[in-house]
PDB file of C-alpha atoms in Angstrom:
ATOM      1  CA  MET A 770       0.000   0.000   0.000  1.00 91.00           C
ATOM      2  CA  ILE A 771       2.894   2.347   0.692  1.00 92.00           C
ATOM      3  CA  VAL A 772       4.254   1.719  -2.793  1.00 93.00           C
ATOM      4  CA  LEU A 773       0.832   2.264  -4.355  1.00 93.00           C
ATOM      5  CA  ARG A 774       0.464   5.598  -2.589  1.00 93.00           C
ATOM      6  CA  GLU A 775       3.923   6.674  -3.730  1.00 92.00           C
ATOM      7  CA  LEU A 776       2.940   5.981  -7.348  1.00 92.00           C
ATOM      8  CA  SER A 777      -0.631   7.283  -7.229  1.00 89.00           C
ATOM      9  CA  ASP A 778       0.202  10.809  -8.424  1.00 86.00           C
ATOM     10  CA  LYS A 779       2.613   9.695 -11.159  1.00 87.00           C
ATOM     11  CA  GLU A 780       1.670   9.733 -14.835  1.00 87.00           C
ATOM     12  CA  ASN A 781       1.857   6.689 -17.112  1.00 90.00           C
ATOM     13  CA  VAL A 782       2.628   4.319 -14.262  1.00 92.00           C
ATOM     14  CA  THR A 783       3.409   0.752 -15.327  1.00 95.00           C
ATOM     15  CA  ILE A 784       3.574  -2.517 -13.440  1.00 96.00           C
ATOM     16  CA  ASP A 785       7.353  -2.299 -13.843  1.00 96.00           C
ATOM     17  CA  ASP A 786       7.305   0.893 -11.759  1.00 95.00           C
ATOM     18  CA  PHE A 787       5.399  -1.004  -9.086  1.00 95.00           C
ATOM     19  CA  TYR A 788       8.011  -3.769  -9.059  1.00 97.00           C
ATOM     20  CA  THR A 789      10.938  -1.343  -9.039  1.00 96.00           C
ATOM     21  CA  ARG A 790       9.651   0.656  -6.079  1.00 96.00           C
ATOM     22  CA  PHE A 791       8.673  -2.489  -4.166  1.00 96.00           C
ATOM     23  CA  PHE A 792      12.099  -4.070  -4.591  1.00 97.00           C
ATOM     24  CA  GLU A 793      13.841  -0.824  -3.639  1.00 96.00           C
ATOM     25  CA  ARG A 794      12.082  -0.936  -0.275  1.00 96.00           C
ATOM     26  CA  MET A 795      12.809  -4.626   0.120  1.00 96.00           C
ATOM     27  CA  GLY A 796      16.486  -4.108  -0.748  1.00 96.00           C
ATOM     28  CA  SER A 797      16.747  -1.361   1.847  1.00 97.00           C
ATOM     29  CA  PHE A 798      15.366  -3.708   4.502  1.00 96.00           C
ATOM     30  CA  ILE A 799      17.841  -6.456   3.531  1.00 97.00           C
ATOM     31  CA  ASP A 800      20.716  -3.956   3.760  1.00 97.00           C
ATOM     32  CA  LYS A 801      19.705  -2.982   7.289  1.00 97.00           C
ATOM     33  CA  LYS A 802      19.310  -6.604   8.365  1.00 96.00           C
ATOM     34  CA  LEU A 803      22.713  -7.630   7.018  1.00 96.00           C
ATOM     35  CA  ASP A 804      24.365  -4.656   8.731  1.00 96.00           C
ATOM     36  CA  TYR A 805      22.730  -5.641  12.020  1.00 95.00           C
ATOM     37  CA  LEU A 806      23.782  -9.280  11.665  1.00 93.00           C
ATOM     38  CA  SER A 807      27.327  -8.266  10.778  1.00 94.00           C
ATOM     39  CA  ARG A 808      27.620  -6.155  13.929  1.00 93.00           C
ATOM     40  CA  GLU A 809      26.106  -8.961  16.010  1.00 87.00           C
ATOM     41  CA  LEU A 810      28.641 -11.414  14.584  1.00 86.00           C
ATOM     42  CA  SER A 811      31.536  -9.121  15.469  1.00 88.00           C
ATOM     43  CA  VAL A 812      30.330  -9.067  19.079  1.00 83.00           C
ATOM     44  CA  ARG A 813      30.098 -12.855  19.160  1.00 78.00           C
ATOM     45  CA  GLN A 814      33.622 -13.209  17.817  1.00 78.00           C
ATOM     46  CA  ARG A 815      35.091 -10.773  20.352  1.00 79.00           C
ATOM     47  CA  LYS A 816      33.475 -12.430  23.370  1.00 73.00           C
ATOM     48  CA  PRO A 817      32.079 -15.764  22.176  1.00 68.00           C
ATOM     49  CA  SER A 818      31.579 -17.392  25.565  1.00 70.00           C
ATOM     50  CA  ALA A 819      29.557 -14.411  26.806  1.00 68.00           C
ATOM     51  CA  VAL A 820      26.919 -14.666  24.079  1.00 72.00           C
ATOM     52  CA  LEU A 821      25.701 -18.263  24.282  1.00 74.00           C
ATOM     53  CA  THR A 822      22.369 -19.051  22.662  1.00 76.00           C
ATOM     54  CA  PHE A 823      19.805 -21.816  22.989  1.00 79.00           C
ATOM     55  CA  GLY A 824      21.093 -23.419  19.790  1.00 77.00           C
ATOM     56  CA  ASP A 825      24.587 -23.790  21.265  1.00 79.00           C
ATOM     57  CA  CYS A 826      23.210 -26.427  23.639  1.00 81.00           C
ATOM     58  CA  PHE A 827      23.003 -28.861  20.734  1.00 81.00           C
ATOM     59  CA  PHE A 828      26.641 -28.706  19.598  1.00 77.00           C
ATOM     60  CA  LYS A 829      29.211 -30.977  21.234  1.00 78.00           C
ATOM     61  CA  ASN A 830      32.077 -28.489  20.884  1.00 72.00           C
ATOM     62  CA  SER A 831      30.024 -25.720  22.462  1.00 76.00           C
ATOM     63  CA  LEU A 832      29.157 -27.906  25.444  1.00 77.00           C
ATOM     64  CA  GLU A 833      32.759 -29.018  25.943  1.00 78.00           C
ATOM     65  CA  SER A 834      34.319 -25.576  25.605  1.00 74.00           C
ATOM     66  CA  ALA A 835      31.443 -23.352  26.801  1.00 73.00           C
ATOM     67  CA  GLU A 836      32.040 -21.278  23.683  1.00 72.00           C
ATOM     68  CA  CYS A 837      29.506 -19.978  21.184  1.00 74.00           C
ATOM     69  CA  PHE A 838      29.496 -22.255  18.138  1.00 69.00           C
ATOM     70  CA  SER A 839      28.461 -19.530  15.708  1.00 66.00           C
ATOM     71  CA  ALA A 840      31.460 -17.362  16.584  1.00 67.00           C
ATOM     72  CA  SER A 841      33.945 -19.916  15.285  1.00 67.00           C
ATOM     73  CA  ALA A 842      31.927 -21.360  12.395  1.00 72.00           C
ATOM     74  CA  LYS A 843      33.096 -20.864   8.823  1.00 78.00           C
ATOM     75  CA  TYR A 844      29.677 -19.752   7.615  1.00 82.00           C
ATOM     76  CA  HIS A 845      26.946 -17.860   9.428  1.00 85.00           C
ATOM     77  CA  PHE A 846      23.413 -17.780   8.086  1.00 85.00           C
ATOM     78  CA  GLU A 847      19.992 -16.508   9.009  1.00 88.00           C
ATOM     79  CA  ILE A 848      16.632 -17.303   7.447  1.00 89.00           C
ATOM     80  CA  GLN A 849      15.151 -14.450   5.420  1.00 92.00           C
ATOM     81  CA  SER A 850      11.472 -15.235   5.454  1.00 91.00           C
ATOM     82  CA  PHE A 851       9.180 -13.718   2.843  1.00 92.00           C
ATOM     83  CA  GLN A 852       5.868 -13.956   4.622  1.00 90.00           C
ATOM     84  CA  MET A 853       2.374 -13.882   3.152  1.00 93.00           C
ATOM     85  CA  PHE A 854       3.746 -14.465  -0.344  1.00 95.00           C
ATOM     86  CA  GLY A 855       0.387 -15.431  -1.843  1.00 96.00           C
ATOM     87  CA  THR A 856      -1.290 -12.216  -0.705  1.00 97.00           C
ATOM     88  CA  VAL A 857       1.544 -10.087  -2.068  1.00 97.00           C
ATOM     89  CA  ALA A 858       1.520 -11.914  -5.407  1.00 97.00           C
ATOM     90  CA  ASP A 859      -2.253 -11.471  -5.689  1.00 98.00           C
ATOM     91  CA  CYS A 860      -1.875  -7.735  -5.088  1.00 97.00           C
ATOM     92  CA  PHE A 861       0.564  -7.465  -7.999  1.00 97.00           C
ATOM     93  CA  VAL A 862      -1.831  -9.440 -10.206  1.00 98.00           C
ATOM     94  CA  ALA A 863      -4.831  -7.290  -9.228  1.00 97.00           C
ATOM     95  CA  VAL A 864      -3.012  -4.028  -9.949  1.00 97.00           C
ATOM     96  CA  ASP A 865      -1.688  -5.300 -13.272  1.00 97.00           C
ATOM     97  CA  GLN A 866      -4.963  -6.828 -14.442  1.00 98.00           C
ATOM     98  CA  LEU A 867      -7.485  -4.253 -13.233  1.00 97.00           C
ATOM     99  CA  VAL A 868      -5.482  -1.020 -13.537  1.00 96.00           C
ATOM    100  CA  MET A 869      -2.755  -1.572 -16.136  1.00 95.00           C
ATOM    101  CA  ARG A 870      -4.251  -4.052 -18.609  1.00 96.00           C
ATOM    102  CA  GLU A 871      -8.048  -3.928 -18.480  1.00 97.00           C
ATOM    103  CA  LYS A 872      -8.193  -0.342 -17.148  1.00 95.00           C
ATOM    104  CA  ARG A 873     -11.338  -1.140 -15.188  1.00 96.00           C
ATOM    105  CA  LEU A 874     -10.008   0.870 -12.243  1.00 95.00           C
ATOM    106  CA  THR A 875      -7.727   3.817 -11.750  1.00 94.00           C
ATOM    107  CA  LEU A 876      -4.902   3.451  -9.266  1.00 95.00           C
ATOM    108  CA  SER A 877      -6.334   6.212  -7.101  1.00 94.00           C
ATOM    109  CA  ARG A 878      -9.774   4.547  -6.960  1.00 96.00           C
ATOM    110  CA  LEU A 879      -8.239   1.194  -6.059  1.00 97.00           C
ATOM    111  CA  ILE A 880      -6.278   2.832  -3.245  1.00 96.00           C
ATOM    112  CA  GLU A 881      -9.338   4.738  -2.006  1.00 97.00           C
ATOM    113  CA  ALA A 882     -11.449   1.574  -1.943  1.00 97.00           C
ATOM    114  CA  THR A 883      -8.772  -0.491  -0.213  1.00 97.00           C
ATOM    115  CA  GLU A 884      -8.132   2.123   2.462  1.00 97.00           C
ATOM    116  CA  ALA A 885     -11.894   2.233   3.144  1.00 97.00           C
ATOM    117  CA  ASP A 886     -11.884  -1.563   3.601  1.00 97.00           C
ATOM    118  CA  PHE A 887     -14.107  -1.564   0.487  1.00 98.00           C
ATOM    119  CA  GLU A 888     -17.024  -0.099   2.463  1.00 97.00           C
ATOM    120  CA  GLY A 889     -19.126   1.698  -0.139  1.00 97.00           C
ATOM    121  CA  PHE A 890     -16.908   0.280  -2.887  1.00 97.00           C
ATOM    122  CA  TYR A 891     -18.500  -3.119  -3.323  1.00 97.00           C
ATOM    123  CA  ASP A 892     -18.122  -2.960  -7.101  1.00 97.00           C
ATOM    124  CA  VAL A 893     -14.363  -2.579  -6.619  1.00 97.00           C
ATOM    125  CA  LEU A 894     -14.351  -5.397  -4.068  1.00 97.00           C
ATOM    126  CA  ALA A 895     -16.075  -7.695  -6.560  1.00 97.00           C
ATOM    127  CA  LEU A 896     -13.510  -6.861  -9.245  1.00 98.00           C
ATOM    128  CA  CYS A 897     -10.586  -7.447  -6.873  1.00 97.00           C
ATOM    129  CA  ARG A 898     -11.937 -10.787  -5.735  1.00 96.00           C
ATOM    130  CA  LYS A 899     -12.602 -11.927  -9.303  1.00 96.00           C
ATOM    131  CA  ALA A 900      -9.111 -10.945 -10.445  1.00 97.00           C
ATOM    132  CA  GLU A 901      -6.761 -13.819 -11.238  1.00 97.00           C
ATOM    133  CA  LYS A 902      -4.984 -15.292  -8.242  1.00 97.00           C
ATOM    134  CA  TYR A 903      -1.883 -17.279  -7.387  1.00 97.00           C
ATOM    135  CA  GLY A 904      -3.225 -20.820  -7.359  1.00 96.00           C
ATOM    136  CA  SER A 905      -5.621 -20.386 -10.286  1.00 94.00           C
ATOM    137  CA  ASP A 906      -2.942 -21.456 -12.813  1.00 96.00           C
ATOM    138  CA  THR A 907      -3.488 -18.675 -15.340  1.00 96.00           C
ATOM    139  CA  PRO A 908      -0.705 -17.210 -17.519  1.00 97.00           C
ATOM    140  CA  LEU A 909      -0.922 -13.760 -15.918  1.00 97.00           C
ATOM    141  CA  SER A 910      -0.910 -14.949 -12.312  1.00 97.00           C
ATOM    142  CA  ASN A 911       1.833 -17.503 -13.000  1.00 97.00           C
ATOM    143  CA  SER A 912       4.022 -14.854 -14.612  1.00 97.00           C
ATOM    144  CA  HIS A 913       3.789 -12.639 -11.533  1.00 98.00           C
ATOM    145  CA  VAL A 914       4.452 -15.566  -9.188  1.00 97.00           C
ATOM    146  CA  SER A 915       7.590 -16.433 -11.141  1.00 97.00           C
ATOM    147  CA  ARG A 916       8.805 -12.826 -11.445  1.00 97.00           C
ATOM    148  CA  LEU A 917       8.185 -11.924  -7.820  1.00 97.00           C
ATOM    149  CA  SER A 918       9.685 -15.059  -6.258  1.00 96.00           C
ATOM    150  CA  SER A 919      12.732 -15.154  -8.544  1.00 96.00           C
ATOM    151  CA  ALA A 920      13.525 -11.502  -7.920  1.00 96.00           C
ATOM    152  CA  ILE A 921      13.265 -12.038  -4.153  1.00 95.00           C
ATOM    153  CA  CYS A 922      15.975 -14.700  -4.307  1.00 95.00           C
ATOM    154  CA  GLU A 923      18.163 -12.610  -6.620  1.00 96.00           C
ATOM    155  CA  ILE A 924      17.998  -9.542  -4.368  1.00 96.00           C
ATOM    156  CA  VAL A 925      18.884 -11.524  -1.256  1.00 96.00           C
ATOM    157  CA  SER A 926      21.762 -13.249  -3.073  1.00 95.00           C
ATOM    158  CA  GLU A 927      23.125  -9.978  -4.472  1.00 96.00           C
ATOM    159  CA  LYS A 928      22.925  -8.164  -1.146  1.00 97.00           C
ATOM    160  CA  CYS A 929      24.605 -11.059   0.691  1.00 96.00           C
ATOM    161  CA  ARG A 930      27.542 -11.527  -1.688  1.00 96.00           C
ATOM    162  CA  PRO A 931      29.972  -9.002  -0.102  1.00 96.00           C
ATOM    163  CA  TYR A 932      29.100 -10.211   3.405  1.00 96.00           C
ATOM    164  CA  LEU A 933      29.588 -13.835   2.361  1.00 94.00           C
ATOM    165  CA  GLU A 934      32.982 -13.120   0.819  1.00 94.00           C
ATOM    166  CA  LYS A 935      34.194 -11.050   3.770  1.00 94.00           C
ATOM    167  CA  GLU A 936      32.597 -12.738   6.802  1.00 91.00           C
ATOM    168  CA  GLY A 937      30.939 -15.944   5.611  1.00 91.00           C
ATOM    169  CA  LEU A 938      27.582 -14.316   6.461  1.00 92.00           C
ATOM    170  CA  PHE A 939      24.510 -14.856   4.302  1.00 92.00           C
ATOM    171  CA  LEU A 940      20.722 -15.017   4.331  1.00 93.00           C
ATOM    172  CA  MET A 941      18.698 -17.984   3.100  1.00 93.00           C
ATOM    173  CA  PRO A 942      15.348 -17.037   1.481  1.00 94.00           C
ATOM    174  CA  CYS A 943      12.276 -18.979   2.517  1.00 92.00           C
ATOM    175  CA  LEU A 944       8.506 -18.783   2.212  1.00 92.00           C
ATOM    176  CA  GLN A 945       7.607 -19.410   5.813  1.00 87.00           C
ATOM    177  CA  SER A 946       5.071 -17.667   8.010  1.00 87.00           C
ATOM    178  CA  ASP A 947       3.901 -20.515  10.274  1.00 83.00           C
ATOM    179  CA  THR A 948       0.891 -19.016  12.109  1.00 85.00           C
ATOM    180  CA  TRP A 949       2.004 -15.377  11.840  1.00 89.00           C
ATOM    181  CA  HIS A 950      -0.336 -14.903   8.874  1.00 92.00           C
ATOM    182  CA  LEU A 951      -3.156 -14.909  11.432  1.00 92.00           C
ATOM    183  CA  LYS A 952      -1.585 -12.474  13.901  1.00 92.00           C
ATOM    184  CA  TYR A 953      -0.374 -10.070  11.206  1.00 93.00           C
ATOM    185  CA  GLY A 954      -3.733 -10.238   9.473  1.00 94.00           C
ATOM    186  CA  GLU A 955      -5.499  -9.074  12.625  1.00 94.00           C
ATOM    187  CA  GLY A 956      -3.503  -5.846  12.665  1.00 91.00           C
ATOM    188  CA  PHE A 957      -3.508  -4.870   8.990  1.00 94.00           C
ATOM    189  CA  GLY A 958      -6.038  -3.129   6.782  1.00 96.00           C
ATOM    190  CA  ALA A 959      -7.458  -4.377   3.505  1.00 97.00           C
ATOM    191  CA  THR A 960      -5.284  -5.227   0.501  1.00 97.00           C
ATOM    192  CA  PRO A 961      -5.869  -4.749  -3.260  1.00 97.00           C
ATOM    193  CA  ASP A 962      -6.457  -8.460  -3.853  1.00 97.00           C
ATOM    194  CA  GLY A 963      -9.863  -8.168  -2.148  1.00 97.00           C
ATOM    195  CA  ARG A 964      -8.766  -9.277   1.316  1.00 97.00           C
ATOM    196  CA  ARG A 965     -10.736  -7.350   3.948  1.00 97.00           C
ATOM    197  CA  ALA A 966      -9.170  -5.662   6.993  1.00 97.00           C
ATOM    198  CA  ASN A 967      -8.148  -7.878   9.924  1.00 96.00           C
ATOM    199  CA  MET A 968      -8.562 -11.071   7.911  1.00 96.00           C
ATOM    200  CA  PRO A 969      -5.741 -13.653   7.625  1.00 95.00           C
ATOM    201  CA  PHE A 970      -3.021 -13.293   5.025  1.00 96.00           C
ATOM    202  CA  SER A 971      -1.900 -16.260   2.941  1.00 96.00           C
ATOM    203  CA  GLN A 972       0.119 -18.877   4.814  1.00 92.00           C
ATOM    204  CA  ASN A 973       3.648 -20.072   4.021  1.00 92.00           C
ATOM    205  CA  SER A 974       3.989 -20.915   0.308  1.00 93.00           C
ATOM    206  CA  ARG A 975       0.327 -21.782  -0.253  1.00 93.00           C
ATOM    207  CA  PRO A 976      -2.124 -19.562  -2.145  1.00 95.00           C
ATOM    208  CA  SER A 977      -4.678 -17.452  -0.319  1.00 95.00           C
ATOM    209  CA  ASN A 978      -7.893 -19.085   0.873  1.00 90.00           C
ATOM    210  CA  GLY A 979     -10.398 -19.274  -1.970  1.00 90.00           C
ATOM    211  CA  ALA A 980      -7.807 -18.673  -4.691  1.00 93.00           C
ATOM    212  CA  CYS A 981      -7.549 -22.256  -5.976  1.00 92.00           C
ATOM    213  CA  THR A 982     -10.693 -22.261  -8.085  1.00 90.00           C
ATOM    214  CA  GLY A 983      -9.226 -24.877 -10.436  1.00 91.00           C
ATOM    215  CA  GLY A 984      -8.679 -27.503  -7.760  1.00 90.00           C
ATOM    216  CA  ILE A 985      -5.535 -29.170  -6.405  1.00 92.00           C
ATOM    217  CA  SER A 986      -3.907 -29.832  -9.775  1.00 93.00           C
ATOM    218  CA  ALA A 987      -4.169 -26.159 -10.784  1.00 95.00           C
ATOM    219  CA  MET A 988      -2.775 -25.144  -7.388  1.00 96.00           C
ATOM    220  CA  PHE A 989       0.197 -27.465  -7.842  1.00 96.00           C
ATOM    221  CA  ASN A 990       0.810 -26.107 -11.364  1.00 96.00           C
ATOM    222  CA  SER A 991       0.814 -22.562  -9.998  1.00 97.00           C
ATOM    223  CA  MET A 992       3.199 -23.411  -7.178  1.00 96.00           C
ATOM    224  CA  LEU A 993       5.674 -24.994  -9.599  1.00 96.00           C
ATOM    225  CA  ASN A 994       6.401 -21.466 -10.854  1.00 96.00           C
ATOM    226  CA  LEU A 995       8.289 -20.875  -7.587  1.00 95.00           C
ATOM    227  CA  PRO A 996      12.092 -21.342  -7.737  1.00 94.00           C
ATOM    228  CA  TYR A 997      12.138 -24.002  -5.039  1.00 89.00           C
ATOM    229  CA  TYR A 998      15.853 -24.629  -5.647  1.00 89.00           C
ATOM    230  CA  ALA A 999      16.543 -21.229  -4.098  1.00 91.00           C
ATOM    231  CA  PHE A1000      14.329 -21.435  -1.006  1.00 90.00           C
ATOM    232  CA  ALA A1001      15.363 -23.004   2.280  1.00 86.00           C
ATOM    233  CA  SER A1002      11.739 -23.733   3.122  1.00 85.00           C
ATOM    234  CA  GLY A1003       8.291 -23.323   1.685  1.00 87.00           C
ATOM    235  CA  ALA A1004       5.724 -25.260   3.650  1.00 88.00           C
ATOM    236  CA  LEU A1005       2.442 -26.248   2.036  1.00 90.00           C
ATOM    237  CA  ASN A1006      -0.380 -27.112   4.431  1.00 86.00           C
ATOM    238  CA  LEU A1007      -2.614 -29.084   2.092  1.00 88.00           C
ATOM    239  CA  ASP A1008      -6.196 -29.487   3.329  1.00 85.00           C
ATOM    240  CA  ILE A1009      -8.286 -32.165   1.629  1.00 86.00           C
ATOM    241  CA  ASP A1010     -11.726 -33.669   2.187  1.00 83.00           C
ATOM    242  CA  PRO A1011     -11.279 -37.429   2.724  1.00 83.00           C
ATOM    243  CA  LYS A1012     -14.449 -38.051   0.731  1.00 84.00           C
ATOM    244  CA  GLN A1013     -12.735 -36.741  -2.406  1.00 85.00           C
ATOM    245  CA  PHE A1014     -10.172 -39.536  -2.287  1.00 89.00           C
ATOM    246  CA  ALA A1015     -12.087 -42.341  -0.621  1.00 87.00           C
ATOM    247  CA  GLY A1016     -11.309 -45.982  -1.314  1.00 91.00           C
ATOM    248  CA  GLU A1017      -8.370 -47.606  -3.018  1.00 92.00           C
ATOM    249  CA  SER A1018      -8.868 -45.760  -6.314  1.00 94.00           C
ATOM    250  CA  GLY A1019      -9.175 -42.442  -4.494  1.00 92.00           C
ATOM    251  CA  ARG A1020      -5.946 -42.993  -2.599  1.00 92.00           C
ATOM    252  CA  ALA A1021      -4.202 -43.954  -5.841  1.00 95.00           C
ATOM    253  CA  THR A1022      -5.433 -40.740  -7.479  1.00 94.00           C
ATOM    254  CA  PHE A1023      -4.192 -38.632  -4.582  1.00 94.00           C
ATOM    255  CA  ALA A1024      -0.839 -40.443  -4.596  1.00 94.00           C
ATOM    256  CA  SER A1025      -0.492 -39.710  -8.316  1.00 95.00           C
ATOM    257  CA  LEU A1026      -1.212 -36.021  -7.732  1.00 94.00           C
ATOM    258  CA  LEU A1027       1.483 -35.780  -5.056  1.00 95.00           C
ATOM    259  CA  ALA A1028       3.981 -37.820  -7.091  1.00 96.00           C
ATOM    260  CA  SER A1029       3.481 -35.606 -10.133  1.00 96.00           C
ATOM    261  CA  TYR A1030       3.960 -32.465  -8.026  1.00 96.00           C
ATOM    262  CA  PHE A1031       7.198 -33.687  -6.446  1.00 95.00           C
ATOM    263  CA  ASN A1032       8.581 -35.197  -9.655  1.00 96.00           C
ATOM    264  CA  ARG A1033       8.182 -31.800 -11.332  1.00 94.00           C
ATOM    265  CA  GLY A1034      10.074 -30.010  -8.569  1.00 92.00           C
ATOM    266  CA  GLY A1035       7.599 -29.508  -5.722  1.00 93.00           C
ATOM    267  CA  LEU A1036       9.231 -28.878  -2.358  1.00 90.00           C
ATOM    268  CA  HIS A1037       6.861 -29.880   0.411  1.00 90.00           C
ATOM    269  CA  ALA A1038       3.335 -30.890   1.394  1.00 90.00           C
ATOM    270  CA  GLN A1039       1.854 -31.800   4.753  1.00 86.00           C
ATOM    271  CA  VAL A1040      -1.647 -33.128   4.431  1.00 86.00           C
ATOM    272  CA  SER A1041      -4.630 -32.556   6.706  1.00 82.00           C
ATOM    273  CA  ALA A1042      -7.468 -34.944   5.916  1.00 82.00           C
ATOM    274  CA  ALA A1043     -10.023 -34.506   8.680  1.00 78.00           C
ATOM    275  CA  GLY A1044     -13.530 -33.839   7.395  1.00 77.00           C
ATOM    276  CA  LEU A1045     -15.753 -31.070   8.728  1.00 80.00           C
ATOM    277  CA  GLU A1046     -18.247 -33.496  10.262  1.00 85.00           C
ATOM    278  CA  GLU A1047     -15.471 -35.332  12.098  1.00 85.00           C
ATOM    279  CA  LEU A1048     -14.101 -32.110  13.585  1.00 85.00           C
ATOM    280  CA  ILE A1049     -17.560 -30.994  14.715  1.00 91.00           C
ATOM    281  CA  ASP A1050     -18.242 -34.339  16.338  1.00 93.00           C
ATOM    282  CA  ALA A1051     -14.792 -34.350  17.972  1.00 89.00           C
ATOM    283  CA  LYS A1052     -15.598 -31.035  19.599  1.00 90.00           C
ATOM    284  CA  LYS A1053     -18.872 -32.430  20.954  1.00 93.00           C
ATOM    285  CA  ASN A1054     -17.526 -35.874  21.895  1.00 92.00           C
ATOM    286  CA  PRO A1055     -13.761 -35.633  22.423  1.00 88.00           C
ATOM    287  CA  GLU A1056     -13.585 -38.987  24.202  1.00 88.00           C
ATOM    288  CA  LEU A1057     -14.587 -40.705  20.939  1.00 89.00           C
ATOM    289  CA  HIS A1058     -11.754 -39.111  18.965  1.00 86.00           C
ATOM    290  CA  ARG A1059      -8.669 -39.849  21.033  1.00 84.00           C
ATOM    291  CA  ASP A1060      -6.768 -40.878  17.888  1.00 83.00           C
ATOM    292  CA  LEU A1061      -7.502 -37.672  15.947  1.00 83.00           C
ATOM    293  CA  ARG A1062      -4.430 -35.601  15.178  1.00 77.00           C
ATOM    294  CA  VAL A1063      -4.783 -31.922  14.403  1.00 73.00           C
ATOM    295  CA  ARG A1064      -2.329 -30.083  12.179  1.00 67.00           C
ATOM    296  CA  VAL A1065      -0.768 -26.995  13.770  1.00 66.00           C
ATOM    297  CA  THR A1066       1.582 -25.423  11.202  1.00 61.00           C
ATOM    298  CA  GLY A1067       4.667 -27.724  11.046  1.00 60.00           C
ATOM    299  CA  TYR A1068       3.668 -30.189  13.746  1.00 65.00           C
ATOM    300  CA  SER A1069       0.643 -32.167  14.880  1.00 66.00           C
ATOM    301  CA  GLY A1070      -1.137 -32.413  18.212  1.00 68.00           C
ATOM    302  CA  ILE A1071      -3.389 -35.065  19.756  1.00 68.00           C
ATOM    303  CA  PHE A1072      -6.940 -33.691  19.748  1.00 63.00           C
TER     304      PHE A1072
END
């Protein structure tokens, strides 16, 4: 939204201008983070035993010497998480499709409607929600997914290069938000993709809720536009209705879907297969569902 406001009074704005300004702000953040990490590393190396961390408890040398492992390591890395990727990608698609290509909205009207949480702008809300989305496997949305994710990795790599050569310090890009998409969503206003204020953002590497109108196969095709070779992580919480894949033939179909996704370069999938009726009954009669496991981001819990 900050980038959109910065461009709202410019003439002949293109989607390339949107990308350029967005990546300038992202690059500035990466610069600040690397500077901070570099100064932190210098402190660790001056007084390693005085800056022990929780992670040091798992290294034999650290336990034997009471020294910080990261101070003496050859390489030092941190995860650079790009959170709510699906929501961001959908915003780029909405601006490009509705403002730049189809010219169904002006940039100023889109900003005005979004800042009003679409109250009184229900025609704009309908357009934003109908716009192509990451997960719908369309040429326009796939092109933005590929461009956005690839550029993220390139910027991080370029910014890290001098730190890597001098100090062995680098950032590893990932598409991980765990459950922060819920907490962040509660504190943020609406976004141009049609997401209302205080609603969840997209989670991890998966598309936004409601975006996968073409089913699981279209979602997988969309996600394969991500450069998984460059990401340290990109969790996919895949929710399915067990009835869709019931019986031996259903399980075989689902196995083929997963195999095709991974054989074409897919990174990860953790499947939740509890039906709505089962969850409702488990809430009413928990003693009858002692074996039910509930997915909570990257781990599971006994119901």
